[in-house]
Coordinates of N, CA, C and O in Angstrom, one line a residue:
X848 N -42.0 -52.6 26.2 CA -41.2 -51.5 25.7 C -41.2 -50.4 26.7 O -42.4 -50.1 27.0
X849 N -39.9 -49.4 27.3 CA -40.2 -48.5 27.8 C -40.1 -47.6 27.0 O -39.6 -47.5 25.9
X850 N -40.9 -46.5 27.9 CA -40.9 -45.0 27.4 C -39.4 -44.2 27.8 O -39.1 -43.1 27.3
X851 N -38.9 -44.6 28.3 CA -38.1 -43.8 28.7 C -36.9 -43.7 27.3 O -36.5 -44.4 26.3
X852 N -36.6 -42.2 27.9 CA -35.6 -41.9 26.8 C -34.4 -40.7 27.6 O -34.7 -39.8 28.4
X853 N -33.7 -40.9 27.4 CA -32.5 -40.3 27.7 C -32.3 -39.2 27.5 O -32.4 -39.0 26.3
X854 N -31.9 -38.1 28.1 CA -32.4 -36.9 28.2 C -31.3 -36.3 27.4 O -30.1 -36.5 27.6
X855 N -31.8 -35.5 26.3 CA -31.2 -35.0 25.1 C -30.3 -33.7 25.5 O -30.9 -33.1 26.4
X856 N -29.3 -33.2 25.1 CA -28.2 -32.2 25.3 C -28.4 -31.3 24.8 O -28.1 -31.0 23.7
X857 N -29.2 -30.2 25.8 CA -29.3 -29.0 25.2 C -28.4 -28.6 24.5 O -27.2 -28.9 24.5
X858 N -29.2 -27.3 23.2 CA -28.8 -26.8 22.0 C -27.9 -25.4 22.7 O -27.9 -24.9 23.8
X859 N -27.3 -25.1 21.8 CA -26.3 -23.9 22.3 C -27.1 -23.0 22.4 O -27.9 -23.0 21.4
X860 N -27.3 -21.8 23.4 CA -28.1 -21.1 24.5 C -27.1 -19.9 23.6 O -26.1 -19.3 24.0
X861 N -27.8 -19.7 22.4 CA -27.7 -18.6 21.5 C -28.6 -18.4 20.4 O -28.8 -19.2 19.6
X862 N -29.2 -16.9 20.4 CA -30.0 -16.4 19.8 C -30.2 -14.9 19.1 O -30.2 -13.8 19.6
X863 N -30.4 -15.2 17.9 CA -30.3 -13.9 17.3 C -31.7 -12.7 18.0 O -32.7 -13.1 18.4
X864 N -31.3 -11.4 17.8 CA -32.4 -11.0 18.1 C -33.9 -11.3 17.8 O -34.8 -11.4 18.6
X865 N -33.9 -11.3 16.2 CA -35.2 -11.7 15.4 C -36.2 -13.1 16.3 O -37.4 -13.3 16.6
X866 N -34.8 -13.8 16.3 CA -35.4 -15.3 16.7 C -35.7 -15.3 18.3 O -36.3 -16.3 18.8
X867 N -35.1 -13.9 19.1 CA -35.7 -13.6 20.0 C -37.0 -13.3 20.1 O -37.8 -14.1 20.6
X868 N -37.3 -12.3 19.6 CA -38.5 -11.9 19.2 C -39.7 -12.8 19.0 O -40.7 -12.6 19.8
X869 N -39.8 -13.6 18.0 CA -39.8 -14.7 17.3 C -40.7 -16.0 18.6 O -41.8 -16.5 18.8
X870 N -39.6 -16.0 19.1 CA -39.9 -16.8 20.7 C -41.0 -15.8 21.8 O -42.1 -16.0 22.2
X871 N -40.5 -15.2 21.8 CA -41.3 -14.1 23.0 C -42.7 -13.2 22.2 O -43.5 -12.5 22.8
X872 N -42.8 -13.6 20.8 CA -44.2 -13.3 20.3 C -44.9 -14.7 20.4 O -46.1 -14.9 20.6
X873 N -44.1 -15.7 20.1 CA -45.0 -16.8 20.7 C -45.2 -17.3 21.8 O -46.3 -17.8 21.9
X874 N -44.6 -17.2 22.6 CA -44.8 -17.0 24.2 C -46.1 -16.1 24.3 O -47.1 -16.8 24.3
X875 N -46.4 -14.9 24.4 CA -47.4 -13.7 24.1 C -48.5 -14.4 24.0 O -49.3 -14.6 25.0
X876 N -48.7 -15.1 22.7 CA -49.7 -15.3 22.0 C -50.7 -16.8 22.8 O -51.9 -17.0 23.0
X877 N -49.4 -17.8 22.9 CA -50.1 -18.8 24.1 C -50.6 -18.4 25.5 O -51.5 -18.8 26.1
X878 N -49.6 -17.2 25.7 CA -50.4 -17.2 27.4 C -51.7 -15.8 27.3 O -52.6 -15.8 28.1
X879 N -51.6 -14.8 26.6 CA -52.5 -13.6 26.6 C -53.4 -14.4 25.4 O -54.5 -13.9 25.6
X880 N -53.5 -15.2 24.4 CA -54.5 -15.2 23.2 C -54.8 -16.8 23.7 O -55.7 -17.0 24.5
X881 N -54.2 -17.6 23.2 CA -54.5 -19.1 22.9 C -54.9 -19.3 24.6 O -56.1 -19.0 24.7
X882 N -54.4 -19.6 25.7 CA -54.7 -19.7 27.0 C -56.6 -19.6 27.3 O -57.6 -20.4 27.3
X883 N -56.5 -18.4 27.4 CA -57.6 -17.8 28.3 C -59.3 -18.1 26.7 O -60.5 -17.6 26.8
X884 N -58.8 -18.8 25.8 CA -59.6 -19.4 24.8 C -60.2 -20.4 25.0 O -61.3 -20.7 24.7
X885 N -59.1 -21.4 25.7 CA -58.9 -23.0 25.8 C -59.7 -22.9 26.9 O -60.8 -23.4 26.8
X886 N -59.5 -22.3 28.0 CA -59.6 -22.4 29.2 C -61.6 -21.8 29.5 O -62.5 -22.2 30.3
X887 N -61.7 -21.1 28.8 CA -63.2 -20.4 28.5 C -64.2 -22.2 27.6 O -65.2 -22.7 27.9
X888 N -63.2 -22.4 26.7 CA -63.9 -23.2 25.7 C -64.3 -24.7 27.0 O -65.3 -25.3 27.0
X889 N -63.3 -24.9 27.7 CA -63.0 -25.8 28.7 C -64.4 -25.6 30.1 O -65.1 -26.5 30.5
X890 N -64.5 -24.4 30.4 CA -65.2 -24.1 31.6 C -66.7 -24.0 30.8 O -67.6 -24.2 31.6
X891 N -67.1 -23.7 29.7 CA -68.3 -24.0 28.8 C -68.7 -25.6 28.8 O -69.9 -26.0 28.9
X892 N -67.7 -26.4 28.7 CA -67.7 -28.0 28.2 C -68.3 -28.3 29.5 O -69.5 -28.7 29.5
X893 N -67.3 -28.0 31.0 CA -67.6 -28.5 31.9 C -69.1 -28.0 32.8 O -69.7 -28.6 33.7
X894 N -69.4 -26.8 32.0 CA -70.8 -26.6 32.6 C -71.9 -27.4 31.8 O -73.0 -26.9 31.9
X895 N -71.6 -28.3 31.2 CA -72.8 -29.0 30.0 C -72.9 -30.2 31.0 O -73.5 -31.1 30.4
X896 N -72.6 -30.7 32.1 CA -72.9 -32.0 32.7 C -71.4 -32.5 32.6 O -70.2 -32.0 32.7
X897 N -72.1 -34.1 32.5 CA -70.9 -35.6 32.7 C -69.9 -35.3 31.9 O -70.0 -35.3 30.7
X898 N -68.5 -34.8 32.7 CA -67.5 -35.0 32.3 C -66.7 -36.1 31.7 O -65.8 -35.9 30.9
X899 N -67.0 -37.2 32.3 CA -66.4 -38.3 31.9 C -66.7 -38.9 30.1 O -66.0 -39.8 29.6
X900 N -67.9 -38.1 29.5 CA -68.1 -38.7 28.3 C -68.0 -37.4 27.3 O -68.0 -37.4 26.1
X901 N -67.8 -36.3 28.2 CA -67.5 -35.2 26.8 C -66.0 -34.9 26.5 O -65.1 -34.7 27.2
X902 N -66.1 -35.0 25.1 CA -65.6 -34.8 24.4 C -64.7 -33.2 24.5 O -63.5 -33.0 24.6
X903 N -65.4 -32.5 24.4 CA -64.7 -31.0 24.2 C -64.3 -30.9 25.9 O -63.9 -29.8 26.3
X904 N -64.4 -31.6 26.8 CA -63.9 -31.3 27.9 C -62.2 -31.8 27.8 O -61.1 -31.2 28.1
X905 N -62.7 -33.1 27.3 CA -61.5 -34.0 27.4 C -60.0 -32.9 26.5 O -58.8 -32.5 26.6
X906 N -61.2 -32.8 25.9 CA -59.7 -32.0 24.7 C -59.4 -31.3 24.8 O -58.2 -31.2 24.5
X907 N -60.0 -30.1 25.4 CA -59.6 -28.7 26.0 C -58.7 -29.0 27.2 O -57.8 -28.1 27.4
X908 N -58.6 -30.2 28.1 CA -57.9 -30.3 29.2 C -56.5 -30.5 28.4 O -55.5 -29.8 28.6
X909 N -56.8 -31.3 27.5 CA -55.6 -31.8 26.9 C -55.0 -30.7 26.4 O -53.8 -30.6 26.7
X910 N -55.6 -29.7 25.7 CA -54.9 -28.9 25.1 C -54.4 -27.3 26.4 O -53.7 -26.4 26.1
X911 N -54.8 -27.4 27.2 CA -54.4 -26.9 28.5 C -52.6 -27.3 28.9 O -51.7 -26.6 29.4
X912 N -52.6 -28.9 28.3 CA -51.8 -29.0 29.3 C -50.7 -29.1 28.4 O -49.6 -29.3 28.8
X913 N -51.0 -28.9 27.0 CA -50.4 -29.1 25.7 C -49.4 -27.4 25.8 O -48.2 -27.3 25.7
X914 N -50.2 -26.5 26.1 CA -50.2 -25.6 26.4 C -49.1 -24.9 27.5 O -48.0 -24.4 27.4
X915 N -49.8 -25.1 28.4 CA -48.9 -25.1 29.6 C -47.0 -25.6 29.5 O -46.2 -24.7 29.8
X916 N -46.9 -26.6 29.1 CA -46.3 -27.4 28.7 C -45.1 -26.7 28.0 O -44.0 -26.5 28.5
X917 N -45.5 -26.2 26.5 CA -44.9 -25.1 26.1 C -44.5 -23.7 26.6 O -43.3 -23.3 26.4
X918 N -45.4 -23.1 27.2 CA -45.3 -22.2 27.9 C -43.6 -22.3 29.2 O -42.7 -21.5 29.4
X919 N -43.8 -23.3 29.8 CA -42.7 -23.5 30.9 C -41.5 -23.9 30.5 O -40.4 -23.8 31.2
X920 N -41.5 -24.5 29.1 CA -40.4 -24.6 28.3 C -39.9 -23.5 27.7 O -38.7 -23.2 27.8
X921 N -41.0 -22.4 26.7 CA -40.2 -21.1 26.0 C -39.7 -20.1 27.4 O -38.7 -19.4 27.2
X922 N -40.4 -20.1 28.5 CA -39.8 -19.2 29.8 C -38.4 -19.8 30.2 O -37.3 -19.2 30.3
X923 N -38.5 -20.9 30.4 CA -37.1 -21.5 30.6 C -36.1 -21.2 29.7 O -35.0 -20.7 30.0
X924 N -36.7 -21.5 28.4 CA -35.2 -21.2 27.4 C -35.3 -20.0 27.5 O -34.1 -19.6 27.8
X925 N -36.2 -18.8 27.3 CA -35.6 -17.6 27.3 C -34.6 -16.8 28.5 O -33.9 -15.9 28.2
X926 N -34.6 -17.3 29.5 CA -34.0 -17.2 30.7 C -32.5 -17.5 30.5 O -31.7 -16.6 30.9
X927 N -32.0 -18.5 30.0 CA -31.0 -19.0 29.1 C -30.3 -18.8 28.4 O -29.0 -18.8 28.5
X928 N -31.0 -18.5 27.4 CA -30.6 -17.8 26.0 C -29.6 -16.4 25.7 O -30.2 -15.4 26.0
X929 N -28.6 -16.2 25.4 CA -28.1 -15.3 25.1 C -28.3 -14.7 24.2 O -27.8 -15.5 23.3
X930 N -28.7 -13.3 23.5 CA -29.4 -13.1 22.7 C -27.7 -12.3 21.9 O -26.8 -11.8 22.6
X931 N -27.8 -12.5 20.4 CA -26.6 -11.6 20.0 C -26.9 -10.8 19.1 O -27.2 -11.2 18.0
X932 N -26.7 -9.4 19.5 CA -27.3 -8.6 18.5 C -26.3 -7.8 17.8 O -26.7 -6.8 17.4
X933 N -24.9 -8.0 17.6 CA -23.9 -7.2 17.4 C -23.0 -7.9 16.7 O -22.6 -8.7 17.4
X934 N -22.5 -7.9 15.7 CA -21.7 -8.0 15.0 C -20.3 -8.8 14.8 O -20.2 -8.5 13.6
X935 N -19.7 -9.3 14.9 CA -18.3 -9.7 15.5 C -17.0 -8.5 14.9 O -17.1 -7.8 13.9
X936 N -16.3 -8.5 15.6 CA -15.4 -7.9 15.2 C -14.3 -8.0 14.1 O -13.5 -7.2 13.6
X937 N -14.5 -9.3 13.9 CA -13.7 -9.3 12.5 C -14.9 -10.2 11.6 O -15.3 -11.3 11.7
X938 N -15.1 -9.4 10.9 CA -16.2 -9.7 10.1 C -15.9 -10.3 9.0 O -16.8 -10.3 8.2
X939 N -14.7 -10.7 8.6 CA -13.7 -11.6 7.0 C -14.0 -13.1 7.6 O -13.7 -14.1 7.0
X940 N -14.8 -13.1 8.9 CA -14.3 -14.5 9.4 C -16.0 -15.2 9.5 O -17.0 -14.4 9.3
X941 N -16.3 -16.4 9.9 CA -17.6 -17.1 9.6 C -18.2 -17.3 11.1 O -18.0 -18.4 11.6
X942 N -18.8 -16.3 11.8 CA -19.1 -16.4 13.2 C -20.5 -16.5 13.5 O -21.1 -16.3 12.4
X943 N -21.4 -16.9 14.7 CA -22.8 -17.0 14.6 C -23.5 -15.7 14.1 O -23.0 -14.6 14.3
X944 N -24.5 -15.8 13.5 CA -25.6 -14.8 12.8 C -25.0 -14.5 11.9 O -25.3 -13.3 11.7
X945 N -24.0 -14.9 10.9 CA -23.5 -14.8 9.5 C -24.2 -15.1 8.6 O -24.8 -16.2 8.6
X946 N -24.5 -14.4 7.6 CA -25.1 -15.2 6.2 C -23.8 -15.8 5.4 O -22.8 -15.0 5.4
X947 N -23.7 -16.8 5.0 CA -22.6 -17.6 4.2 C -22.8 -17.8 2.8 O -24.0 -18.0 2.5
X948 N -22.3 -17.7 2.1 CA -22.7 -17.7 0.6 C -21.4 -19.2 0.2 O -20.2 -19.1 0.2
X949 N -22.0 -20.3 0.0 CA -20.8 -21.4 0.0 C -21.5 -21.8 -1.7 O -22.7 -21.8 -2.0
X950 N -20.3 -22.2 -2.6 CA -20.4 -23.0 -3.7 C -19.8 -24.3 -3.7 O -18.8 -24.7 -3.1
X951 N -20.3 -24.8 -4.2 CA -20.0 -26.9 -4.2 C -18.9 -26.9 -5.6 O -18.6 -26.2 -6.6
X952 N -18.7 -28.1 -4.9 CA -17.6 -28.6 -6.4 C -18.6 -28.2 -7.9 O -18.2 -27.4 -8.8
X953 N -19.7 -28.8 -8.1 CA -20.0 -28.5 -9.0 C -20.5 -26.7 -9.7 O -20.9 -26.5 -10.9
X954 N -20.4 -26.1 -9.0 CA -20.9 -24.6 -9.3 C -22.2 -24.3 -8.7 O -22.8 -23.3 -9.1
X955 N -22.8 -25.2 -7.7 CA -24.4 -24.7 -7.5 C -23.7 -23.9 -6.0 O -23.1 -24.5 -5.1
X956 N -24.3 -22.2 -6.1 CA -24.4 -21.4 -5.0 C -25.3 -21.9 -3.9 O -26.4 -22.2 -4.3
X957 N -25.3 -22.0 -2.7 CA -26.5 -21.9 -1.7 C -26.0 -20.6 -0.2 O -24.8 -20.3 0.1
X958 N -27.1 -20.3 0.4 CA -26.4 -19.4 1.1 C -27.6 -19.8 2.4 O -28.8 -20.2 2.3
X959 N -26.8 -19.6 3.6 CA -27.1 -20.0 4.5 C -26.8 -18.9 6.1 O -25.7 -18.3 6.4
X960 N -27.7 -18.7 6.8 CA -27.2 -18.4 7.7 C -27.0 -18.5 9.0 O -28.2 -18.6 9.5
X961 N -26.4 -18.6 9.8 CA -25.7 -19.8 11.0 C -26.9 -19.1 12.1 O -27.0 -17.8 12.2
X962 N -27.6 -19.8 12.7 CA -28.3 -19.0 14.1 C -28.4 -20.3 15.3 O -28.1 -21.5 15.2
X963 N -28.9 -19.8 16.1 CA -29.2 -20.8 17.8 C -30.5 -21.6 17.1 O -31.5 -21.2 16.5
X964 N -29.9 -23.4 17.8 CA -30.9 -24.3 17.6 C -32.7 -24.2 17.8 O -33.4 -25.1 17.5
X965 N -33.0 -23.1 18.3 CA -34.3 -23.1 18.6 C -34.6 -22.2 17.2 O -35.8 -22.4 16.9
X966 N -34.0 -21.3 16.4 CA -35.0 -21.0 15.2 C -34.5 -21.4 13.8 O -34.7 -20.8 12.8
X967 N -33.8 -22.3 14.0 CA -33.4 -23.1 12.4 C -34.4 -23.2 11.8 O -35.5 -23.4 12.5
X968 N -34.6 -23.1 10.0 CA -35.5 -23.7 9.3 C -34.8 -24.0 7.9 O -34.9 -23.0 7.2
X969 N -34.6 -24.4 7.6 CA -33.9 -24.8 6.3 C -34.4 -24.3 5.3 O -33.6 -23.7 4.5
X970 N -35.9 -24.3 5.2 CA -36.1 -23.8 4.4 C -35.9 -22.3 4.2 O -36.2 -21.9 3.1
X971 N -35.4 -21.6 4.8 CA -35.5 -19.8 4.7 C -33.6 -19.9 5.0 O -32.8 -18.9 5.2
X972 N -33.3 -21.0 4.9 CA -32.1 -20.4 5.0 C -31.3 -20.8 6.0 O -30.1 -21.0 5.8
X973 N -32.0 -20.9 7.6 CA -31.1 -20.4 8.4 C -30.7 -22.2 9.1 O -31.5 -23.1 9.5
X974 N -29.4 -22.2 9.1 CA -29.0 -23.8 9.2 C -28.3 -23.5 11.3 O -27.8 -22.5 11.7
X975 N -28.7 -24.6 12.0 CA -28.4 -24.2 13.3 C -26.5 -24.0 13.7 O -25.5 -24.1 13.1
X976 N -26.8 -23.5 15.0 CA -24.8 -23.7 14.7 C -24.1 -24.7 15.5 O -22.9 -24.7 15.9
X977 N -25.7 -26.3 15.8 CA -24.7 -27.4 16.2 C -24.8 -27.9 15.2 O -24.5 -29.1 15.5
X978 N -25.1 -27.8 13.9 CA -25.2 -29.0 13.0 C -23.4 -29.1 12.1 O -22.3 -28.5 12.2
X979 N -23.9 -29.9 11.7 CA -22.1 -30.5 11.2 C -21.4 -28.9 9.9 O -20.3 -28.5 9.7
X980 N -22.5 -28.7 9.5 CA -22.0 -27.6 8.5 C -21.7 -26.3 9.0 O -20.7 -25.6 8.6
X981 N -22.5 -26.0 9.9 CA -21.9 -24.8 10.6 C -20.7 -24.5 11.4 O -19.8 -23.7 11.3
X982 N -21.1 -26.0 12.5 CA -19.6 -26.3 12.7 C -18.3 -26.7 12.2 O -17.2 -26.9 12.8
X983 N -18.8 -26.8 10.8 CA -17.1 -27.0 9.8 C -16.9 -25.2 9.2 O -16.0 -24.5 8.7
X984 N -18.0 -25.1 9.5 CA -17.6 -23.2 8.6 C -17.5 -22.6 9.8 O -17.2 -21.5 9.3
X985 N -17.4 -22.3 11.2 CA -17.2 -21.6 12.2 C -15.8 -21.2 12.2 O -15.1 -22.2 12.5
X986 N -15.1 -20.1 12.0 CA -13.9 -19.4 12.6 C -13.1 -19.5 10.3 O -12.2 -18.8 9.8
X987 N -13.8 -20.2 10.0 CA -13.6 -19.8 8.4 C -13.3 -18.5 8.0 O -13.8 -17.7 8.8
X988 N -12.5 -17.6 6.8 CA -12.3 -16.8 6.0 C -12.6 -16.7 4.9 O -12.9 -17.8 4.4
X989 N -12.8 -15.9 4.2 CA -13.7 -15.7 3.1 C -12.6 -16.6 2.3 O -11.4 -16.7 2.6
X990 N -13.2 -17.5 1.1 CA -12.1 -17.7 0.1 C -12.1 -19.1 0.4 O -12.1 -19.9 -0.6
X991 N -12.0 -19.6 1.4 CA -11.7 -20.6 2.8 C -12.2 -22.2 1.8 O -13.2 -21.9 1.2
X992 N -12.0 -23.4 1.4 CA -12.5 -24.7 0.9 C -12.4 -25.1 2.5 O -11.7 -25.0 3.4
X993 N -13.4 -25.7 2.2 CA -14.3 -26.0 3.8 C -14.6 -27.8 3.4 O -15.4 -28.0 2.5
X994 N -13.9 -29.0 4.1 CA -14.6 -30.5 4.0 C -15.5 -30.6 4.9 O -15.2 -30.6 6.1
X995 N -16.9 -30.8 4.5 CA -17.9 -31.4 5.4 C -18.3 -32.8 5.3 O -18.8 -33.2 4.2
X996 N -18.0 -33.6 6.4 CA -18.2 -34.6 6.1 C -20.2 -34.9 6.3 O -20.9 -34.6 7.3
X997 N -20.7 -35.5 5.3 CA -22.1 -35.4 5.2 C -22.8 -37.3 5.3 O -22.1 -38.3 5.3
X998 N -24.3 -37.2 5.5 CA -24.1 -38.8 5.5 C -24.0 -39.5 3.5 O -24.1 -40.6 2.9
X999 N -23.8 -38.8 3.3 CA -23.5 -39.1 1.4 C -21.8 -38.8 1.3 O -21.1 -39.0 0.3
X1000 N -21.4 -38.4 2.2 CA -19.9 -39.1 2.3 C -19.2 -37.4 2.4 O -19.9 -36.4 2.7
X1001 N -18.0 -37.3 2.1 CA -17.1 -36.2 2.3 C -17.9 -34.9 1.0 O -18.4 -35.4 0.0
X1002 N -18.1 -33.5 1.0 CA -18.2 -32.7 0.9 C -17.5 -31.7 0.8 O -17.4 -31.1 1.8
X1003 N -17.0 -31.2 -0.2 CA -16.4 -29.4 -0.7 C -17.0 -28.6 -1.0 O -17.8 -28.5 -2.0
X1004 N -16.4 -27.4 0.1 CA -17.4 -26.5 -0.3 C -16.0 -25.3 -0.1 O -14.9 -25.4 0.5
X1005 N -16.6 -24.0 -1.0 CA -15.8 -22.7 -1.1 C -16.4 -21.4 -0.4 O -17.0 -20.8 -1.3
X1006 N -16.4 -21.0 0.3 CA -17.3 -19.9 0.8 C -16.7 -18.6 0.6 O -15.8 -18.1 1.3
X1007 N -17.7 -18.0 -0.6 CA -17.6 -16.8 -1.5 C -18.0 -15.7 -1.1 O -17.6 -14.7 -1.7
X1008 N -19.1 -15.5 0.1 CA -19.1 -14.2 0.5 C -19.7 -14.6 2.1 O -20.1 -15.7 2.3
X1009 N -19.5 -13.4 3.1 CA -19.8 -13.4 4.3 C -20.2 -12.1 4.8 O -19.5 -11.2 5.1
X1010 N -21.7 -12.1 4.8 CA -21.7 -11.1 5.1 C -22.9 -10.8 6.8 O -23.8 -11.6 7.2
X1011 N -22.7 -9.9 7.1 CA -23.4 -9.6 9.2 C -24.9 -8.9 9.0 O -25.1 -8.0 9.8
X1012 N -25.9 -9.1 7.9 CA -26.9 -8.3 7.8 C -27.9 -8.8 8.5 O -28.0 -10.1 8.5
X1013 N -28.7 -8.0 9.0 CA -29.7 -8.8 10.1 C -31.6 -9.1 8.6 O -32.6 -9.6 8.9

């Protein structure tokens, strides 16, 4: 079996401010806090003798590189990233950093709001703006029946309020 895997299609290089933030306090935190921890806990391990059988050596390397790792990836996407802190100009319409307020055929409300693939969480709300629902509600009007096709089959939805609050 190989390892290889085919190199996946970066996410659209858009970001709300927050979720800026968000990125560059975790960046912070690995290279000024978590780093110079690992790397102390690491040069402790290696002054105890035989590296080849310790344990906290091995792991600290690992998590160095675990580390590292991350670090060269959040510098890269931030370099990228277009951050959007402003509004759209016509704001009746369903554009990135929107909160969406959509009802289903049956009457159940949910509200959602569209942001850049790197800080989606479903749970709080915020749905990415490559996934299938954002991209069926993008360039939308308030009032608007929106079909999403979903993997449980076709989807109606009405989207009742739109509003640009950060």
């Amino acid at each position: 079996m190989s390892r290889y895997r085919p190199p996946r299609r970066p996410g659209t290089a858009l970001i709300t401010a927050a979720g800026a933030a968000r990125l560059q306090a975790e960046l912070h935190e690995l290279w000024h806090v978590r780093r110079p921890q690992v790397t102390q806990a690491v040069s402790e391990a290696a002054a105890q003798g035989d590296r080849s059988e310790n344990a906290e050596y091995t792991y600290g390397k690992k998590m160095l590189r675990e580390i590292d790792s991350r670090v060269r990836f959040l510098r890269k996407r931030l370099e990228a990233l277009e951050v959007v802190d402003q509004p759209p100009s016509d704001t009746g319409r369903v554009f990135f950093a929107a909160w969406v307020t959509l009802e289903d055929e049956d009457g159940n409300e949910s509200r959602y709001r569209i942001v850049g693939p790197d800080e989606f969480d479903l749970k709080a709300g915020l749905i990415s703006i490559d996934s299938p629902l954002a991209r069926g509600l993008l360039g939308k009007p308030l009032d608007a029946e929106v079909s999403i096709h979903t993997p449980t089959g076709e989807r109606l939805y009405y989207i009742t309020a739109i509003d640009y609050e950060t």
